Amino acid sequence: MDILVQTLADGLVIGAFYSLIALGYTMVFGIIKLLNFAHGDLYMLGAFVGYSLLSLISGNGSGTGLMGIAVVLLLTMAIVGVVGMGIERVAYRPLLLAPRLSILITAIGVSLFLENGSMIVWGAQYQVYPLQLSHDGWNVFGAQITYTQLGLVLISALLMLGLHLFINRTLYGKAMRAIAHDQTACHLMGINVHRVIGLTFFIGASLAAGAGTMAGAYYGTVNFMMGFIIGLKAFTAAVLGGIGSIPGAMLGGLLLGLMETAGTFVFGGSWKDVVAFSLLILILVLKPTGIMGEKVTERM
Amino acid sequence: MRLPSKKLGIPLLLVALCLLPFLSNNYWLDVATLALFYVVLAQGLNVVVGFAGLLDLGYAAFFAVGAYTTGILMTVYHWSFWLTLPVAMVFAAVVGVIVGAPTLRLRSDYLAIVTLGFGEIIRILAINLSITGSASGIYGIPRPSIGGYVLGGQLDFYYLILIVAVLAVLAVRRLGSSRLGRAWMYIREDEDAAEAMGINRINMKLLAYSIGAVIGSMAGSIFAVKMSAIAPLSFSFTQSIMILLAVVLGGLGSIPGVVLGAVLVIALPELLRSVEDWRYVIFGAALVAMMLFRPQGLWPASYERVKASGRKGQRARKGDEVDVEVGLDTHKYNA
């Protein structure tokens, strides 16, 4: 029982991070049918920008306060969101007309640039996060559930709820859904397609950055390569839920987090990535539309 | 004017390559050997990405399959190197089919991410299995011998990989201009049209993927005996990206371009030694810039030029300015 609850709790936290990153993949894919390979690196960038901001305000790690942490989180999300918009403007927008292969290769180029640029700025070694979250918590059926875990899941849920409301209740959200449906028609109807695509990149990047900052604080260390594997897994989560579907990305992330934690328990820590990637290949082969994906008219 | 120089150019280049060891020091000979490895690998990937248009982001996995097959067979079972070579090639082809058969039905961007995952799985397997020597890899791989002569020196391996590189270039060139090559290029340009013309899309893609795998594994086998030690670190995602970079930089589908790309990818970092940390940043920016300003690569394949001029001609014949304008716009927003 205690193992079951512990797995559930740990899985939920990791799953919440995956969900937040997977949302960016899904939104960008939904709107311009691009797999943004650089998306995982925006998560890493978020972790490092948060690292720098926290170091800046807390000096040598003295108390930051809950308010400070919230400000840092929002600031990080805004900064990385702008970076994401800039990437779209510089690297992807001119290539919307080009063959699919070109824009994919560009995305790889952006990913290399971000990873190694961060390595130069923040160094190649693991950095200890200036913010250490508390390990106190409750004892539920013998399992340890910390306040931190609950807090992180709550923040993630809030962000996702905000996104859900934004997409379903606002004009821009409506425009996004419309563009995902038919870009040409939207253009003819006078929607500023490029601005909405830019906004999509902003939201996707800032959600990934939020996950990055939280993950940095949760695990305690950050590294310039941390985005690569996570990006791949978030993509798995997006595919699992059904790529292009926003509730699918949320569900897929949580499921993947749970499965991975369970896989770690059964097979051991060094095999958890194999579990995730095998799952990815299996889903793509057996049910490429995922759990909540709509029927894809385009040939897969 | 062009033909005679072209006819002379290739033999001259070959003579220069054969004489290179006597004209350079050990350091540059090593760089040249590595560049030739990349020529073989990049030509293999050229079949997959350049000809068939399948973005493979886990190509280093096949390099690993070749290296580990040879390494294990030679150290554990004491096979002769020359016997391990065909086994590694068959094994790579089988692995290629196993990965390719289910996934090649997917669209190109899905394929990219699946191959990426596959590359990672191979690397994690290499780190975790005991037969592959875990994280420290396999060492003490014996030297291959021909008759009584043991290939041991730097020079021997330079010539060995030179021969293989020349063979790989010739083979890929022949493939590219064959019926098969044309089928691949049709698939790359328009899958639906290709299928409508009676090309079996899946089989052709699978063939391209497997041929690429075989060429990659061959380079891996030779790499194993040259280094006499292999570790999972050599088969990382970065390795896959560097090979892809060679193909893209040179020009997708262009044989001389890909050779040039492979040489540049190896030689540039050596020349940029002083800015070691920056080289991948520069490469990343270079990839983006290439795609934005010169997507066809440094030395594009000649059919690209023919096609471009043909398209231009068509547009000119159409004549109607407004029509062209609208056509372009819809195209842009549908992309």
XYZ file of C-alpha atoms in Angstrom:
635
model
C 0.000 0.000 0.000
C 2.675 2.490 0.965
C 4.566 1.755 -2.244
C 1.434 2.256 -4.297
C 0.695 5.640 -2.732
C 4.332 6.723 -2.968
C 4.465 5.786 -6.663
C 1.239 7.653 -7.245
C 2.527 10.784 -5.521
C 5.952 10.780 -7.194
C 4.393 9.943 -10.529
C 1.918 12.795 -10.265
C 4.663 15.374 -9.718
C 6.760 14.157 -12.658
C 3.583 13.781 -14.674
C 2.615 17.397 -13.966
C 5.966 18.568 -15.372
C 5.536 16.363 -18.436
C 2.031 17.721 -18.954
C 3.185 21.331 -18.858
C 5.906 20.688 -21.428
C 3.703 18.454 -23.558
C 1.190 21.306 -23.848
C 3.724 23.374 -25.764
C 4.405 20.520 -28.177
C 0.736 19.928 -28.711
C -0.178 23.586 -29.202
C 2.596 24.234 -31.696
C 1.843 21.005 -33.518
C -1.846 21.758 -33.555
C -1.375 25.189 -35.030
C 1.455 24.808 -37.564
C 2.022 21.037 -37.690
C 5.618 21.429 -36.549
C 7.400 19.216 -34.036
C 9.361 21.832 -32.182
C 12.511 19.923 -31.276
C 13.819 22.919 -29.404
C 10.900 22.814 -26.978
C 12.675 20.662 -24.396
C 15.485 23.179 -24.362
C 13.051 25.923 -23.427
C 12.343 23.899 -20.289
C 16.068 23.836 -19.607
C 16.302 27.557 -20.310
C 13.463 28.131 -17.859
C 15.350 26.221 -15.185
C 18.473 28.321 -15.741
C 16.720 31.691 -15.993
C 14.940 30.845 -12.739
C 18.313 29.845 -11.291
C 19.860 33.188 -12.200
C 16.907 35.240 -10.974
C 16.774 33.373 -7.674
C 20.510 33.778 -7.191
C 20.107 37.459 -7.941
C 17.419 38.164 -5.378
C 18.409 35.730 -2.660
C 22.134 36.342 -2.804
C 23.757 33.482 -0.962
C 20.591 31.438 -0.638
C 19.005 33.286 2.258
C 15.212 33.195 2.513
C 13.335 34.345 -0.545
C 9.783 34.045 0.707
C 6.808 32.640 -1.059
C 6.096 35.959 -2.753
C 9.612 36.161 -4.166
C 9.368 32.665 -5.554
C 6.081 33.463 -7.259
C 7.542 36.611 -8.817
C 10.580 34.687 -10.042
C 8.367 31.993 -11.534
C 6.226 34.510 -13.427
C 9.240 36.541 -14.544
C 10.975 33.405 -15.824
C 7.884 32.376 -17.724
C 7.655 35.805 -19.347
C 11.335 35.923 -20.318
C 11.422 32.430 -21.817
C 8.068 33.063 -23.482
C 9.609 36.003 -25.307
C 12.563 33.809 -26.276
C 10.129 31.260 -27.690
C 8.401 33.990 -29.681
C 11.755 35.192 -30.956
C 12.676 31.683 -32.100
C 9.429 31.446 -34.036
C 10.004 34.851 -35.604
C 13.617 34.278 -36.633
C 13.864 30.585 -37.380
C 10.449 29.138 -38.158
C 8.296 31.836 -39.725
C 10.394 32.309 -42.880
C 10.233 28.549 -43.446
C 6.486 27.971 -43.252
C 6.494 27.777 -47.038
C 9.580 25.544 -47.280
C 9.579 21.717 -47.364
C 8.902 19.976 -44.068
C 12.450 18.670 -43.759
C 13.948 22.184 -43.747
C 11.925 23.401 -40.807
C 12.646 20.219 -38.806
C 16.374 20.650 -39.383
C 16.068 24.290 -38.357
C 14.441 23.167 -35.127
C 17.414 20.879 -34.466
C 19.726 23.804 -35.138
C 17.852 25.950 -32.627
C 18.063 23.129 -30.088
C 21.849 22.815 -30.527
C 22.169 26.574 -30.243
C 20.149 26.805 -27.032
C 21.859 23.846 -25.357
C 25.393 24.897 -26.084
C 24.669 28.570 -25.615
C 23.413 27.750 -22.117
C 26.514 25.658 -21.518
C 28.674 28.679 -22.277
C 26.600 31.039 -20.141
C 26.019 28.801 -17.102
C 28.781 26.203 -17.413
C 28.816 22.510 -18.256
C 28.694 21.125 -14.731
C 25.604 20.528 -12.611
C 24.514 23.673 -10.773
C 22.928 23.515 -7.361
C 19.627 25.344 -7.299
C 19.600 28.344 -4.946
C 16.140 27.394 -3.722
C 15.746 24.280 -1.616
C 12.163 23.215 -1.063
C 11.162 21.654 2.191
C 10.994 17.910 2.597
C 8.393 18.000 5.343
C 5.075 16.450 4.675
C 2.373 14.076 5.679
C 2.538 10.393 6.226
C -0.214 8.783 4.174
C -0.481 5.015 4.525
C 3.249 4.873 5.208
C 4.160 6.924 2.166
C 5.846 10.320 2.440
C 3.996 13.082 0.604
C 5.673 16.471 0.957
C 4.112 19.931 0.948
C 6.361 20.657 -2.013
C 4.882 17.883 -4.073
C 1.374 19.071 -3.352
C 2.352 22.675 -4.101
C 3.977 21.812 -7.435
C 0.997 19.754 -8.555
C -1.335 22.576 -7.521
C 0.642 25.237 -9.406
C 0.721 23.012 -12.486
C -3.009 22.412 -12.229
C -3.599 26.174 -11.921
C -1.501 26.890 -15.007
C -3.343 24.230 -16.963
C -6.701 25.528 -15.820
C -5.657 29.021 -16.897
C -4.667 27.726 -20.311
C -7.918 25.842 -20.642
C -9.930 28.989 -19.864
C -7.788 31.076 -22.178
C -8.312 28.743 -25.105
C -12.009 28.211 -24.575
C -13.159 31.615 -23.337
C -11.086 34.326 -25.028
C -11.013 35.714 -28.546
C -7.361 34.777 -29.008
C -8.128 31.247 -27.889
C -10.884 31.105 -30.418
C -8.495 32.331 -33.103
C -6.022 29.602 -32.131
C -8.618 26.905 -32.459
C -9.725 28.349 -35.758
C -6.192 28.468 -37.144
C -5.539 24.905 -36.076
C -8.629 24.012 -38.047
C -8.006 25.930 -41.253
C -5.213 28.424 -41.596
C -6.063 29.678 -45.051
C -9.656 30.446 -44.161
C -8.533 32.327 -41.034
C -6.188 34.392 -43.105
C -9.008 35.233 -45.484
C -11.251 36.159 -42.568
C -8.775 38.812 -41.512
C -7.217 37.041 -38.539
C -3.605 38.025 -37.974
C -2.328 34.475 -38.291
C 1.292 35.277 -37.524
C 0.431 37.122 -34.336
C -1.638 34.193 -33.077
C 1.131 31.731 -33.942
C 3.567 33.960 -32.067
C 1.260 33.960 -29.062
C 1.047 30.172 -29.202
C 4.819 29.964 -29.045
C 4.841 32.422 -26.144
C 2.376 30.351 -24.124
C 4.050 27.029 -24.951
C 7.499 28.336 -24.066
C 6.378 29.948 -20.818
C 4.623 26.781 -19.647
C 7.796 24.783 -20.361
C 9.835 27.402 -18.504
C 7.504 27.202 -15.526
C 7.993 23.442 -15.446
C 11.757 23.983 -15.721
C 11.946 26.321 -12.730
C 9.773 24.020 -10.642
C 11.788 20.955 -11.645
C 15.017 22.756 -10.802
C 13.715 23.545 -7.317
C 12.294 20.024 -6.911
C 15.381 18.075 -7.943
C 17.869 20.619 -6.611
C 20.285 20.556 -9.567
C 20.185 21.826 -13.143
C 22.302 21.017 -16.175
C 22.388 22.253 -19.756
C 21.513 18.802 -21.112
C 18.434 18.358 -18.936
C 16.052 19.493 -21.671
C 16.922 16.869 -24.219
C 15.535 13.737 -22.584
C 12.643 15.609 -20.973
C 11.692 17.087 -24.326
C 11.610 13.621 -25.820
C 9.459 12.349 -22.978
C 7.079 15.281 -23.119
C 6.674 14.516 -26.774
C 5.869 10.938 -25.809
C 3.282 12.296 -23.406
C 1.773 14.495 -26.113
C 1.560 11.528 -28.488
C 0.153 9.306 -25.773
C -2.677 11.734 -25.135
C -3.166 12.472 -28.797
C -1.010 15.143 -30.362
C -2.897 18.362 -31.070
C -5.318 17.758 -28.205
C -4.850 19.941 -25.145
C -6.682 17.762 -22.587
C -4.810 14.852 -24.209
C -1.459 16.437 -23.401
C -2.451 16.924 -19.763
C -3.683 13.368 -19.434
C -0.756 11.917 -21.398
C 1.756 13.681 -19.166
C 0.182 12.395 -15.972
C -0.100 8.859 -17.353
C 3.492 8.831 -18.558
C 4.703 10.118 -15.192
C 2.817 7.363 -13.390
C 3.969 4.632 -15.790
C 7.551 5.772 -15.580
C 7.568 5.813 -11.804
C 6.007 2.368 -11.800
C 8.580 1.231 -14.395
C 11.394 2.550 -12.208
C 10.036 0.541 -9.320
C 9.722 -2.675 -11.357
C 12.794 -2.548 -13.621
C 15.138 -0.197 -11.773
C 16.143 3.418 -12.385
C 18.460 2.907 -15.333
C 15.674 1.435 -17.447
C 13.046 4.125 -16.986
C 13.958 5.954 -20.201
C 13.711 2.708 -22.140
C 10.188 2.254 -20.750
C 9.181 5.719 -21.980
C 10.677 5.395 -25.441
C 9.380 1.878 -26.008
C 5.970 3.221 -25.053
C 6.388 5.996 -27.628
C 7.206 3.562 -30.418
C 4.356 1.256 -29.395
C 1.758 4.038 -29.412
C 2.933 5.423 -32.723
C 2.666 1.972 -34.241
C -0.564 0.805 -32.658
C -2.628 3.966 -32.197
C -0.963 7.062 -33.634
C -3.952 9.248 -32.720
C -3.365 8.650 -29.019
C -5.994 8.450 -26.320
C -7.849 11.698 -26.949
C -6.621 12.570 -30.416
C -9.160 13.374 -33.041
C -9.345 11.299 -36.139
C -6.590 12.601 -38.360
C -7.707 13.154 -41.903
C -4.163 13.605 -43.065
C -2.381 10.387 -43.945
C -0.024 9.436 -41.161
C 35.440 23.258 -70.555
C 33.747 21.605 -67.609
C 33.906 17.990 -68.681
C 37.684 17.536 -68.996
C 38.356 19.195 -65.658
C 35.757 16.955 -64.047
C 37.351 13.877 -65.577
C 40.751 14.929 -64.303
C 39.548 16.137 -60.923
C 38.529 12.832 -59.396
C 41.704 10.849 -60.225
C 43.779 13.791 -59.065
C 41.859 13.887 -55.789
C 42.366 10.146 -55.326
C 46.097 10.405 -55.979
C 46.301 13.256 -53.498
C 44.422 11.187 -50.905
C 46.759 8.215 -51.434
C 49.805 10.431 -51.044
C 48.405 12.370 -48.073
C 50.021 10.222 -45.351
C 53.463 11.068 -46.715
C 52.745 14.780 -46.856
C 51.205 15.379 -43.428
C 52.011 14.701 -39.801
C 50.289 12.155 -37.583
C 47.808 14.653 -36.200
C 46.367 15.625 -39.550
C 46.461 12.015 -40.712
C 44.223 11.169 -37.772
C 41.869 14.017 -38.655
C 41.782 12.776 -42.258
C 40.969 9.232 -41.093
C 38.117 10.539 -38.980
C 36.884 12.637 -41.901
C 36.829 9.501 -44.069
C 34.754 7.705 -41.409
C 32.337 10.588 -41.652
C 32.336 10.347 -45.442
C 31.149 6.724 -45.154
C 28.564 7.530 -42.458
C 27.288 10.608 -44.248
C 26.907 8.689 -47.510
C 24.888 6.076 -45.659
C 22.644 8.730 -44.166
C 22.490 10.416 -47.553
C 20.589 7.400 -48.879
C 18.075 7.719 -46.049
C 17.660 11.498 -45.739
C 19.015 12.770 -49.043
C 17.444 10.298 -51.434
C 14.348 9.025 -49.664
C 13.687 12.118 -47.522
C 13.351 10.159 -44.255
C 14.663 12.247 -41.397
C 16.646 9.800 -39.268
C 17.845 11.300 -35.986
C 19.207 8.059 -34.567
C 21.657 7.115 -37.264
C 24.515 6.701 -34.780
C 22.602 3.659 -33.487
C 23.598 1.720 -36.610
C 27.170 2.894 -36.218
C 26.904 1.418 -32.707
C 25.370 -1.833 -33.971
C 28.341 -2.358 -36.284
C 30.928 -1.437 -33.675
C 29.410 -3.550 -30.903
C 28.807 -6.587 -33.142
C 32.424 -6.586 -34.213
C 33.657 -5.796 -30.727
C 31.689 -8.583 -29.047
C 32.346 -11.216 -31.708
C 36.062 -10.502 -31.683
C 36.653 -10.249 -27.946
C 34.221 -12.870 -26.636
C 34.057 -15.365 -29.495
C 37.466 -14.642 -31.077
C 36.155 -14.319 -34.598
C 38.241 -12.924 -37.412
C 37.447 -9.300 -38.178
C 36.616 -10.051 -41.791
C 33.929 -12.517 -40.692
C 32.355 -10.067 -38.284
C 31.945 -7.474 -41.021
C 29.206 -9.309 -42.984
C 27.540 -10.435 -39.745
C 27.399 -6.836 -38.534
C 25.969 -5.733 -41.863
C 23.252 -8.401 -41.842
C 22.485 -7.605 -38.214
C 22.167 -3.890 -38.970
C 19.862 -4.613 -41.895
C 17.670 -6.762 -39.637
C 17.583 -4.079 -36.928
C 16.781 -1.530 -39.633
C 13.807 -3.590 -40.783
C 12.601 -4.172 -37.219
C 12.634 -0.449 -36.460
C 11.597 0.645 -39.910
C 8.751 -1.719 -40.735
C 6.296 -0.371 -38.177
C 7.489 3.224 -38.138
C 8.051 4.031 -41.807
C 4.321 4.280 -42.301
C 4.407 7.391 -40.175
C 4.858 10.890 -41.476
C 8.403 12.189 -41.646
C 8.344 14.204 -38.433
C 7.006 11.281 -36.435
C 9.711 9.141 -37.943
C 12.299 11.670 -36.819
C 11.222 11.443 -33.203
C 10.891 7.649 -33.283
C 14.401 7.249 -34.652
C 15.587 9.660 -31.981
C 13.989 7.465 -29.330
C 15.428 4.369 -30.945
C 18.913 5.884 -30.905
C 18.514 6.600 -27.208
C 17.274 3.059 -26.515
C 20.348 1.585 -28.221
C 22.619 3.865 -26.203
C 20.896 3.032 -22.912
C 21.055 -0.679 -23.755
C 24.774 -0.336 -24.417
C 25.226 1.375 -21.050
C 23.162 -1.156 -19.092
C 23.828 -4.561 -20.627
C 26.762 -6.544 -19.344
C 27.632 -8.034 -22.740
C 28.352 -4.543 -24.087
C 30.635 -3.821 -21.161
C 28.294 -1.307 -19.506
C 29.417 2.297 -19.349
C 33.110 1.524 -19.793
C 32.466 -0.251 -23.092
C 34.549 -2.937 -24.754
C 38.326 -2.688 -24.856
C 41.153 -4.828 -26.136
C 39.572 -5.456 -29.513
C 42.272 -7.268 -31.500
C 43.786 -5.958 -34.728
C 42.558 -7.431 -38.009
C 45.052 -9.167 -40.300
C 45.251 -9.925 -44.012
C 47.216 -13.130 -44.628
C 50.101 -12.730 -42.234
C 50.065 -8.936 -42.178
C 48.478 -7.363 -39.112
C 46.800 -4.023 -39.676
C 48.108 -2.033 -36.762
C 49.464 1.342 -37.753
C 47.726 4.590 -38.386
C 48.603 4.290 -42.053
C 46.919 0.883 -42.458
C 43.637 2.120 -41.111
C 43.823 5.262 -43.182
C 44.054 3.189 -46.343
C 41.399 0.717 -45.163
C 38.856 3.438 -44.495
C 39.887 5.246 -47.695
C 39.039 2.120 -49.709
C 35.734 1.714 -47.884
C 34.910 5.400 -48.364
C 35.590 5.201 -52.096
C 33.451 2.051 -52.317
C 30.655 3.696 -50.329
C 30.715 6.785 -52.540
C 30.623 4.640 -55.678
C 27.829 2.441 -54.342
C 25.673 5.381 -53.230
C 26.315 7.128 -56.530
C 25.195 4.067 -58.474
C 22.156 3.664 -56.240
C 21.219 7.305 -56.688
C 21.174 7.119 -60.452
C 19.433 3.752 -60.583
C 15.733 2.991 -60.877
C 15.712 2.580 -57.125
C 17.252 6.007 -56.601
C 14.685 7.654 -58.821
C 11.896 5.917 -56.922
C 13.311 7.269 -53.645
C 13.469 10.781 -55.007
C 9.874 10.614 -56.202
C 8.863 9.532 -52.727
C 10.845 12.386 -51.229
C 9.222 14.938 -53.504
C 5.651 13.670 -53.293
C 4.692 10.418 -51.626
C 1.153 10.326 -52.939
C 2.179 10.963 -56.508
C 4.901 8.326 -56.201
C 2.443 5.780 -54.924
C 0.015 6.659 -57.697
C 2.811 5.934 -60.163
C 3.052 2.393 -58.846
C 5.961 2.769 -56.423
C 5.583 0.690 -53.285
C 6.196 3.479 -50.828
C 6.743 1.371 -47.707
C 9.067 -1.153 -49.301
C 11.142 1.526 -50.951
C 11.505 3.466 -47.707
C 12.405 0.305 -45.852
C 15.041 -0.518 -48.430
C 16.543 2.971 -48.147
C 16.552 2.715 -44.359
C 18.203 -0.705 -44.368
C 20.834 0.234 -46.935
C 21.687 3.256 -44.839
C 21.903 1.006 -41.778
C 24.259 -1.425 -43.541
C 26.631 1.334 -44.613
C 26.596 2.814 -41.112
C 27.347 -0.535 -39.487
C 30.277 -1.083 -41.831
C 31.821 2.171 -40.638
C 31.100 1.035 -37.060
C 32.917 -2.284 -37.495
C 36.019 -0.588 -38.814
C 35.787 2.054 -36.097
C 35.833 -0.714 -33.460
C 39.062 -2.277 -34.723
C 40.695 1.067 -35.394
C 40.067 2.393 -31.888
C 40.416 -1.104 -30.347
C 38.034 0.177 -27.650
C 34.460 1.395 -27.894
C 32.202 3.099 -25.369
C 28.557 4.217 -25.433
C 29.734 7.823 -25.457
C 30.759 7.534 -29.124
C 27.219 6.775 -30.220
C 25.313 9.649 -28.682
C 22.631 11.868 -30.137
C 25.304 14.455 -30.916
C 27.007 11.939 -33.175
C 23.758 11.429 -35.099
C 23.359 15.173 -35.398
C 26.902 15.667 -36.663
C 26.364 13.088 -39.399
C 23.069 14.728 -40.328
C 24.817 18.080 -40.350
C 27.390 16.751 -42.830
C 24.589 15.660 -45.161
C 22.604 18.885 -44.849
C 25.640 21.162 -45.052
C 26.893 19.487 -48.202
C 23.539 19.212 -49.893
C 20.869 16.556 -49.470
C 21.189 13.881 -52.124
C 24.355 15.325 -53.617
C 27.287 12.877 -53.605
C 30.185 15.363 -53.850
C 28.300 17.741 -51.563
C 27.970 15.139 -48.818
C 31.674 14.278 -49.074
C 32.462 17.967 -48.738
C 30.053 18.256 -45.819
C 31.682 15.339 -43.988
C 35.142 16.828 -44.422
C 33.939 20.240 -43.232
C 32.197 18.840 -40.156
C 35.446 17.198 -39.063
C 37.923 19.774 -40.247
C 36.162 22.938 -39.031
C 36.186 21.993 -35.317
C 39.882 21.158 -35.643
C 40.512 24.587 -37.101
C 38.266 26.128 -34.431
C 40.133 24.437 -31.560
C 40.628 27.777 -29.847
C 36.868 28.295 -29.509
C 36.068 24.719 -28.509
C 32.985 25.571 -26.424
C 31.494 27.653 -29.165
C 31.644 25.138 -31.943
C 28.239 23.539 -31.401
C 26.676 26.961 -30.936
C 28.202 27.921 -34.257
C 26.967 24.668 -35.789
C 23.458 25.229 -34.485
C 23.368 28.753 -35.857
C 24.883 27.464 -39.104
C 22.112 24.873 -39.473
C 19.435 27.539 -39.037
C 21.207 29.957 -41.362
C 21.703 27.244 -43.987
C 18.022 26.366 -43.967
C 17.048 30.027 -44.198
C 19.445 31.195 -46.869
C 20.760 28.149 -48.709
C 18.495 25.173 -48.005
C 19.951 23.192 -50.903
C 23.388 22.967 -49.256
C 26.849 24.070 -50.311
C 27.117 21.737 -53.277
C 23.554 20.903 -54.286
C 22.619 17.924 -56.392
C 22.233 18.897 -60.007
C 18.614 17.768 -60.394
C 17.603 20.414 -57.871
C 18.778 23.112 -60.226
C 16.882 21.615 -63.151
C 13.727 21.437 -61.079
C 14.012 25.007 -59.836
C 14.405 26.410 -63.327
C 11.509 24.279 -64.500
C 9.273 25.678 -61.805
C 10.298 29.201 -62.645
C 9.487 28.557 -66.284
C 6.051 27.329 -65.363
C 5.325 30.382 -63.310
C 6.474 32.657 -66.087
C 4.269 30.835 -68.566
C 1.309 31.301 -66.327
C 1.893 34.984 -66.626
C -1.019 36.179 -64.543
C 0.488 38.198 -61.693
C -2.573 38.116 -59.442
C -2.953 34.391 -59.829
C 0.614 33.730 -58.782
C 0.246 36.034 -55.803
C -2.865 34.285 -54.436
C -1.401 30.864 -55.162
C 1.666 31.698 -53.130
C -0.333 32.996 -50.217
C -2.600 30.009 -49.830
C 0.418 27.787 -50.134
C 2.121 29.673 -47.351
C -0.740 29.383 -44.913
C -1.386 25.780 -45.695
C 2.179 24.790 -45.044
